[in-house]
Amino acid sequence: MITDYKEIQHSALELDEKQRAELAKKLIDSLDQQIDDDIEQAWIDEVKQRKAEIKSGKVAAISGQEVHKAAREFLKK
């Protein structure tokens, strides 16, 4: 079994694109195993609030394309 970081890195980089992507996903998922219940609930509450605001007409949803356009314009300034 390979235990040296450099050897693991070298071996991983020799994998084909699909295998590297799968490995990357598994590594990232392994970092996200500890879910803070308070943070998780805060996000659920935020989503519910935003959904209610959109349904009530208090705010209007805009497309991702519009957001990206506005962000690009903002960054040009």
PDB file of C-alpha atoms in Angstrom:
ATOM      1  CA  MET A   1       0.000   0.000   0.000  1.00  0.00           C
ATOM      2  CA  ILE A   2       1.225   3.480  -0.884  1.00  0.00           C
ATOM      3  CA  THR A   3       1.459   5.683   2.203  1.00  0.00           C
ATOM      4  CA  ASP A   4       3.771   8.482   1.086  1.00  0.00           C
ATOM      5  CA  TYR A   5       1.892  11.619   0.025  1.00  0.00           C
ATOM      6  CA  LYS A   6       4.114  12.235  -3.023  1.00  0.00           C
ATOM      7  CA  GLU A   7       3.603   8.668  -4.244  1.00  0.00           C
ATOM      8  CA  ILE A   8      -0.159   8.936  -3.766  1.00  0.00           C
ATOM      9  CA  GLN A   9      -0.229  12.265  -5.595  1.00  0.00           C
ATOM     10  CA  HIS A  10       1.869  10.912  -8.458  1.00  0.00           C
ATOM     11  CA  SER A  11      -0.320   7.813  -8.782  1.00  0.00           C
ATOM     12  CA  ALA A  12      -3.515   9.859  -8.650  1.00  0.00           C
ATOM     13  CA  LEU A  13      -2.332  12.184 -11.412  1.00  0.00           C
ATOM     14  CA  GLU A  14      -1.692   9.166 -13.647  1.00  0.00           C
ATOM     15  CA  LEU A  15      -5.368   8.170 -13.490  1.00  0.00           C
ATOM     16  CA  ASP A  16      -7.625   8.960 -16.433  1.00  0.00           C
ATOM     17  CA  GLU A  17      -9.893  12.001 -16.243  1.00  0.00           C
ATOM     18  CA  LYS A  18     -12.974  10.079 -15.082  1.00  0.00           C
ATOM     19  CA  GLN A  19     -11.053   8.303 -12.330  1.00  0.00           C
ATOM     20  CA  ARG A  20      -9.457  11.574 -11.157  1.00  0.00           C
ATOM     21  CA  ALA A  21     -12.906  13.181 -10.995  1.00  0.00           C
ATOM     22  CA  GLU A  22     -14.290  10.273  -8.975  1.00  0.00           C
ATOM     23  CA  LEU A  23     -11.315  10.395  -6.612  1.00  0.00           C
ATOM     24  CA  ALA A  24     -11.646  14.160  -6.214  1.00  0.00           C
ATOM     25  CA  LYS A  25     -15.343  13.794  -5.342  1.00  0.00           C
ATOM     26  CA  LYS A  26     -14.584  11.099  -2.758  1.00  0.00           C
ATOM     27  CA  LEU A  27     -11.861  13.234  -1.191  1.00  0.00           C
ATOM     28  CA  ILE A  28     -14.086  16.309  -1.032  1.00  0.00           C
ATOM     29  CA  ASP A  29     -16.975  14.265   0.362  1.00  0.00           C
ATOM     30  CA  SER A  30     -14.655  12.931   3.057  1.00  0.00           C
ATOM     31  CA  LEU A  31     -14.050  16.510   4.220  1.00  0.00           C
ATOM     32  CA  ASP A  32     -17.765  17.256   4.486  1.00  0.00           C
ATOM     33  CA  GLN A  33     -18.736  14.379   6.770  1.00  0.00           C
ATOM     34  CA  GLN A  34     -19.238  16.468   9.875  1.00  0.00           C
ATOM     35  CA  ILE A  35     -22.440  18.424   9.485  1.00  0.00           C
ATOM     36  CA  ASP A  36     -23.200  21.029  12.118  1.00  0.00           C
ATOM     37  CA  ASP A  37     -26.904  20.623  12.883  1.00  0.00           C
ATOM     38  CA  ASP A  38     -27.287  24.309  13.798  1.00  0.00           C
ATOM     39  CA  ILE A  39     -25.780  25.442  10.499  1.00  0.00           C
ATOM     40  CA  GLU A  40     -27.840  22.912   8.571  1.00  0.00           C
ATOM     41  CA  GLN A  41     -31.023  24.194  10.238  1.00  0.00           C
ATOM     42  CA  ALA A  42     -30.028  27.810   9.576  1.00  0.00           C
ATOM     43  CA  TRP A  43     -29.725  27.028   5.845  1.00  0.00           C
ATOM     44  CA  ILE A  44     -33.089  25.247   5.836  1.00  0.00           C
ATOM     45  CA  ASP A  45     -34.672  28.269   7.537  1.00  0.00           C
ATOM     46  CA  GLU A  46     -33.026  30.627   5.029  1.00  0.00           C
ATOM     47  CA  VAL A  47     -34.296  28.621   2.064  1.00  0.00           C
ATOM     48  CA  LYS A  48     -37.820  28.577   3.494  1.00  0.00           C
ATOM     49  CA  GLN A  49     -37.710  32.346   4.061  1.00  0.00           C
ATOM     50  CA  ARG A  50     -36.464  33.046   0.549  1.00  0.00           C
ATOM     51  CA  LYS A  51     -39.072  30.731  -0.958  1.00  0.00           C
ATOM     52  CA  ALA A  52     -41.832  32.508   0.994  1.00  0.00           C
ATOM     53  CA  GLU A  53     -40.554  35.927  -0.133  1.00  0.00           C
ATOM     54  CA  ILE A  54     -40.609  34.830  -3.780  1.00  0.00           C
ATOM     55  CA  LYS A  55     -44.087  33.289  -3.490  1.00  0.00           C
ATOM     56  CA  SER A  56     -45.476  36.404  -1.784  1.00  0.00           C
ATOM     57  CA  GLY A  57     -44.012  38.684  -4.447  1.00  0.00           C
ATOM     58  CA  LYS A  58     -41.884  40.533  -1.905  1.00  0.00           C
ATOM     59  CA  VAL A  59     -38.832  39.735  -4.023  1.00  0.00           C
ATOM     60  CA  ALA A  60     -38.445  38.667  -7.632  1.00  0.00           C
ATOM     61  CA  ALA A  61     -36.290  35.784  -8.733  1.00  0.00           C
ATOM     62  CA  ILE A  62     -33.692  36.492 -11.393  1.00  0.00           C
ATOM     63  CA  SER A  63     -31.939  34.020 -13.620  1.00  0.00           C
ATOM     64  CA  GLY A  64     -28.390  32.859 -13.074  1.00  0.00           C
ATOM     65  CA  GLN A  65     -27.545  34.358 -16.450  1.00  0.00           C
ATOM     66  CA  GLU A  66     -28.704  37.774 -15.240  1.00  0.00           C
ATOM     67  CA  VAL A  67     -26.713  37.408 -12.020  1.00  0.00           C
ATOM     68  CA  HIS A  68     -23.540  36.563 -13.953  1.00  0.00           C
ATOM     69  CA  LYS A  69     -24.078  39.497 -16.304  1.00  0.00           C
ATOM     70  CA  ALA A  70     -24.544  41.899 -13.388  1.00  0.00           C
ATOM     71  CA  ALA A  71     -21.484  40.472 -11.628  1.00  0.00           C
ATOM     72  CA  ARG A  72     -19.334  40.934 -14.734  1.00  0.00           C
ATOM     73  CA  GLU A  73     -20.532  44.523 -15.102  1.00  0.00           C
ATOM     74  CA  PHE A  74     -19.839  45.174 -11.424  1.00  0.00           C
ATOM     75  CA  LEU A  75     -16.315  43.782 -11.683  1.00  0.00           C
ATOM     76  CA  LYS A  76     -15.545  45.986 -14.700  1.00  0.00           C
ATOM     77  CA  LYS A  77     -15.971  49.112 -12.534  1.00  0.00           C
TER      78      LYS A  77
END
